[in-house]
GROMACS .gro file of C-alpha atoms in nm:
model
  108
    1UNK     CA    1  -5.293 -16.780  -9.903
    2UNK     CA    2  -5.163 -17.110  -9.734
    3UNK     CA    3  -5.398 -17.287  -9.485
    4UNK     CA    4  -5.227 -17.356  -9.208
    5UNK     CA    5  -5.179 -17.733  -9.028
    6UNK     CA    6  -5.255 -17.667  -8.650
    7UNK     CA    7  -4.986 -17.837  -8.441
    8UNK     CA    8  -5.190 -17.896  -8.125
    9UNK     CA    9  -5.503 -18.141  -8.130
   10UNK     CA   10  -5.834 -18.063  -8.015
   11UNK     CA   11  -5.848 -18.231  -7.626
   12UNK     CA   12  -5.435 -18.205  -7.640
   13UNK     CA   13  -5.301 -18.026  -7.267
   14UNK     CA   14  -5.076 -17.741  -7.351
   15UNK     CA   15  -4.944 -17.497  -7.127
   16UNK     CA   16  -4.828 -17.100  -7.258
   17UNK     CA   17  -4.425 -17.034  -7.372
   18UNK     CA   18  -4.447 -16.723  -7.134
   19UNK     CA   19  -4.728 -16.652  -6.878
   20UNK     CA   20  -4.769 -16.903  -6.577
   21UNK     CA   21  -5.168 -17.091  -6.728
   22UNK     CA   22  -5.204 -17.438  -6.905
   23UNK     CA   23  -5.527 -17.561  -7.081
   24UNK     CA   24  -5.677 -17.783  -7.302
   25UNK     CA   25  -5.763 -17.741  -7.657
   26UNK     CA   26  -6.134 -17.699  -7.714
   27UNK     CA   27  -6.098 -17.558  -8.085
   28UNK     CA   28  -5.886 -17.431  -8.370
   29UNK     CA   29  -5.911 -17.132  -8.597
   30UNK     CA   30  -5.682 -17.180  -8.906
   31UNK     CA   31  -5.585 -16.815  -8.845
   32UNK     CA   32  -5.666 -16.540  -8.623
   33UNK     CA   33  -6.052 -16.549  -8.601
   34UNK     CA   34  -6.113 -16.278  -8.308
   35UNK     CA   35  -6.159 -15.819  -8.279
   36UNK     CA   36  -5.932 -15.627  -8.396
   37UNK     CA   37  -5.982 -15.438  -8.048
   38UNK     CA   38  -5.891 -15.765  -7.880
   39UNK     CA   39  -5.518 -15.788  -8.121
   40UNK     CA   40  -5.449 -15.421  -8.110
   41UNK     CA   41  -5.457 -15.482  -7.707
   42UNK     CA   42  -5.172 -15.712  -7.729
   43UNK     CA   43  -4.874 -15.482  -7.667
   44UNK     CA   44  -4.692 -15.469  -7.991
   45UNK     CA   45  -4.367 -15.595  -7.857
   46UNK     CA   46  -4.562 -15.946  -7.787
   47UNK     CA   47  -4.813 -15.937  -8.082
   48UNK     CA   48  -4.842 -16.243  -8.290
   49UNK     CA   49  -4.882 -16.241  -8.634
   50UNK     CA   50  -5.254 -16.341  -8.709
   51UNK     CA   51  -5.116 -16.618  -9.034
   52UNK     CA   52  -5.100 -16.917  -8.790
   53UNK     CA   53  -5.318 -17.133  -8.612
   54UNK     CA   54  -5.498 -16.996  -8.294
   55UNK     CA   55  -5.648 -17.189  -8.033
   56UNK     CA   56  -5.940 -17.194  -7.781
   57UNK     CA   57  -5.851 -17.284  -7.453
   58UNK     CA   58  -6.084 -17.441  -7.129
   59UNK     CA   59  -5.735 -17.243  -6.962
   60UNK     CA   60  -5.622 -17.242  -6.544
   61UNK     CA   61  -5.366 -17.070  -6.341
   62UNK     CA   62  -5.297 -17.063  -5.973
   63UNK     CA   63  -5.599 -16.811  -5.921
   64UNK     CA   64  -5.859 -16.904  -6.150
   65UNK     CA   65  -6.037 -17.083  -6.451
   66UNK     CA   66  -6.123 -16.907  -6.796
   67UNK     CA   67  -6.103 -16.908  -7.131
   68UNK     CA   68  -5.840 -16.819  -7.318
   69UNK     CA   69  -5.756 -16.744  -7.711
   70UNK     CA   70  -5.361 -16.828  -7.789
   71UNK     CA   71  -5.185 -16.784  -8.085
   72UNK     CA   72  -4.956 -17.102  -8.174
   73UNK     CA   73  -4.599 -16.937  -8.102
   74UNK     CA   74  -4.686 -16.864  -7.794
   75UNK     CA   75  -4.802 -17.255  -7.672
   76UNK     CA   76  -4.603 -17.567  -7.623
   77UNK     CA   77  -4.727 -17.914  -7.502
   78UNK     CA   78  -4.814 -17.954  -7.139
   79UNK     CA   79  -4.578 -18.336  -7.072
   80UNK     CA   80  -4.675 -18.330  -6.682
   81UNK     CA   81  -4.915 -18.569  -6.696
   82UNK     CA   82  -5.172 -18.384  -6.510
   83UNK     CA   83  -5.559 -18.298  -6.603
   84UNK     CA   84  -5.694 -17.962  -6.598
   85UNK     CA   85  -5.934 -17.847  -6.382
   86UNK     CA   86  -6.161 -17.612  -6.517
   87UNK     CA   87  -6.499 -17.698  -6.426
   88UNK     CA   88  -6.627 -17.735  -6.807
   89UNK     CA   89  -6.374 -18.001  -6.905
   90UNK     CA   90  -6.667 -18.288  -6.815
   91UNK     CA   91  -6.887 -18.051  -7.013
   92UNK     CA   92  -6.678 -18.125  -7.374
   93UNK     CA   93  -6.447 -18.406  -7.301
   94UNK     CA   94  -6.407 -18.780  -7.193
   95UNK     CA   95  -6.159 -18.903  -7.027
   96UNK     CA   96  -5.807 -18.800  -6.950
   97UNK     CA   97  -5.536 -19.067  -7.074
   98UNK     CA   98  -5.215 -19.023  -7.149
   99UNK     CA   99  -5.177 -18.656  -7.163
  100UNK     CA  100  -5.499 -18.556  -7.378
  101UNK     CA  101  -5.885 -18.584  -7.323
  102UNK     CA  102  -6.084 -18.781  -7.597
  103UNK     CA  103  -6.417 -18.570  -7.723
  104UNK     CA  104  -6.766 -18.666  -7.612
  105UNK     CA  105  -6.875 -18.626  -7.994
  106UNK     CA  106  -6.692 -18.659  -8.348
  107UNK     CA  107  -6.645 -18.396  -8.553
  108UNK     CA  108  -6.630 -18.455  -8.934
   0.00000   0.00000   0.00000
Protein backbone atom coordinates (compact mmCIF):
# COMPACT_ATOMS: atom_id res chain seq x y z
CA UNK A 1 0.00 0.00 0.00
CA UNK A 2 0.94 3.72 -0.86
CA UNK A 3 2.22 5.94 2.02
CA UNK A 4 0.55 8.81 1.97
CA UNK A 5 2.19 12.68 1.73
CA UNK A 6 0.30 14.66 4.53
CA UNK A 7 -0.80 18.02 3.09
CA UNK A 8 -0.86 20.02 6.34
CA UNK A 9 2.51 20.69 8.35
CA UNK A 10 3.06 20.03 11.83
CA UNK A 11 2.49 23.80 13.67
CA UNK A 12 0.31 24.72 10.28
CA UNK A 13 -3.42 26.54 11.57
CA UNK A 14 -6.22 24.73 9.89
CA UNK A 15 -9.71 25.08 10.53
CA UNK A 16 -12.55 21.89 9.73
CA UNK A 17 -14.50 21.83 5.96
CA UNK A 18 -17.77 21.39 8.09
CA UNK A 19 -18.09 21.90 11.90
CA UNK A 20 -17.50 25.53 13.32
CA UNK A 21 -13.42 24.56 15.37
CA UNK A 22 -9.88 25.49 13.97
CA UNK A 23 -6.55 24.14 15.40
CA UNK A 24 -3.14 23.62 14.96
CA UNK A 25 -1.33 20.62 13.85
CA UNK A 26 0.49 18.87 16.67
CA UNK A 27 1.05 15.47 14.68
CA UNK A 28 0.42 13.25 11.69
CA UNK A 29 -0.54 9.64 11.30
CA UNK A 30 0.12 8.45 7.67
CA UNK A 31 -3.30 6.77 7.99
CA UNK A 32 -5.94 6.29 10.42
CA UNK A 33 -4.04 5.38 13.68
CA UNK A 34 -7.09 5.47 16.32
CA UNK A 35 -10.33 2.53 17.83
CA UNK A 36 -12.30 1.11 15.76
CA UNK A 37 -15.06 2.16 18.44
CA UNK A 38 -13.95 5.73 17.90
CA UNK A 39 -14.51 5.28 13.52
CA UNK A 40 -17.56 3.15 13.79
CA UNK A 41 -18.99 6.33 15.89
CA UNK A 42 -18.64 8.52 12.96
CA UNK A 43 -22.10 8.30 11.34
CA UNK A 44 -21.57 6.48 8.15
CA UNK A 45 -22.92 9.18 5.95
CA UNK A 46 -19.73 11.41 7.17
CA UNK A 47 -17.14 8.56 7.65
CA UNK A 48 -13.79 9.03 6.12
CA UNK A 49 -11.98 6.50 4.60
CA UNK A 50 -9.04 5.56 7.02
CA UNK A 51 -6.18 5.51 3.57
CA UNK A 52 -5.25 9.22 4.10
CA UNK A 53 -3.43 11.25 6.38
CA UNK A 54 -5.04 12.05 9.85
CA UNK A 55 -4.12 14.71 12.06
CA UNK A 56 -3.82 15.66 15.79
CA UNK A 57 -5.17 18.80 16.64
CA UNK A 58 -4.40 21.41 19.95
CA UNK A 59 -8.37 22.28 18.41
CA UNK A 60 -10.92 25.52 19.74
CA UNK A 61 -14.41 26.55 19.11
CA UNK A 62 -16.56 29.27 20.53
CA UNK A 63 -17.12 27.11 23.82
CA UNK A 64 -14.06 25.37 24.51
CA UNK A 65 -10.44 23.93 23.97
CA UNK A 66 -9.65 20.12 23.19
CA UNK A 67 -8.15 17.85 21.23
CA UNK A 68 -9.23 16.71 18.26
CA UNK A 69 -8.34 13.73 15.63
CA UNK A 70 -9.33 14.87 11.80
CA UNK A 71 -9.13 13.02 8.88
CA UNK A 72 -7.55 15.15 5.85
CA UNK A 73 -10.87 15.60 3.67
CA UNK A 74 -12.43 17.02 6.19
CA UNK A 75 -9.59 20.09 6.96
CA UNK A 76 -8.55 23.06 4.94
CA UNK A 77 -6.00 25.82 5.87
CA UNK A 78 -6.99 28.36 8.44
CA UNK A 79 -5.72 32.02 6.06
CA UNK A 80 -7.13 34.42 8.96
CA UNK A 81 -4.13 35.20 10.33
CA UNK A 82 -5.06 34.54 13.82
CA UNK A 83 -3.31 32.22 16.66
CA UNK A 84 -5.09 29.66 18.51
CA UNK A 85 -5.75 29.72 21.87
CA UNK A 86 -5.68 26.58 23.50
CA UNK A 87 -3.79 26.80 26.57
CA UNK A 88 -1.08 24.01 25.48
CA UNK A 89 0.04 25.81 22.33
CA UNK A 90 3.16 27.47 24.59
CA UNK A 91 3.49 23.90 25.83
CA UNK A 92 4.69 22.48 22.03
CA UNK A 93 5.22 25.49 19.94
CA UNK A 94 7.22 28.81 19.39
CA UNK A 95 6.08 31.49 18.00
CA UNK A 96 3.21 32.37 15.76
CA UNK A 97 4.38 34.04 12.31
CA UNK A 98 2.80 34.15 9.38
CA UNK A 99 0.03 31.76 9.78
CA UNK A 100 1.93 28.67 11.46
CA UNK A 101 3.80 28.12 14.85
CA UNK A 102 7.53 26.93 14.59
CA UNK A 103 8.26 23.70 17.08
CA UNK A 104 10.18 24.10 20.32
CA UNK A 105 12.24 20.86 19.24
CA UNK A 106 13.24 19.14 15.78
CA UNK A 107 12.07 16.11 14.85
CA UNK A 108 14.24 13.89 12.56
Amino acid sequence: MQAHRAKYNLGQVVRHRKHPFRGVVFDVDPEFNNTEEWYQAIPEESRPTKHQPFYHLLAENDQSYYVAYVSEQNLIADYSGEPVAHPDVPDLFDDFEDGSYSLHFHMN
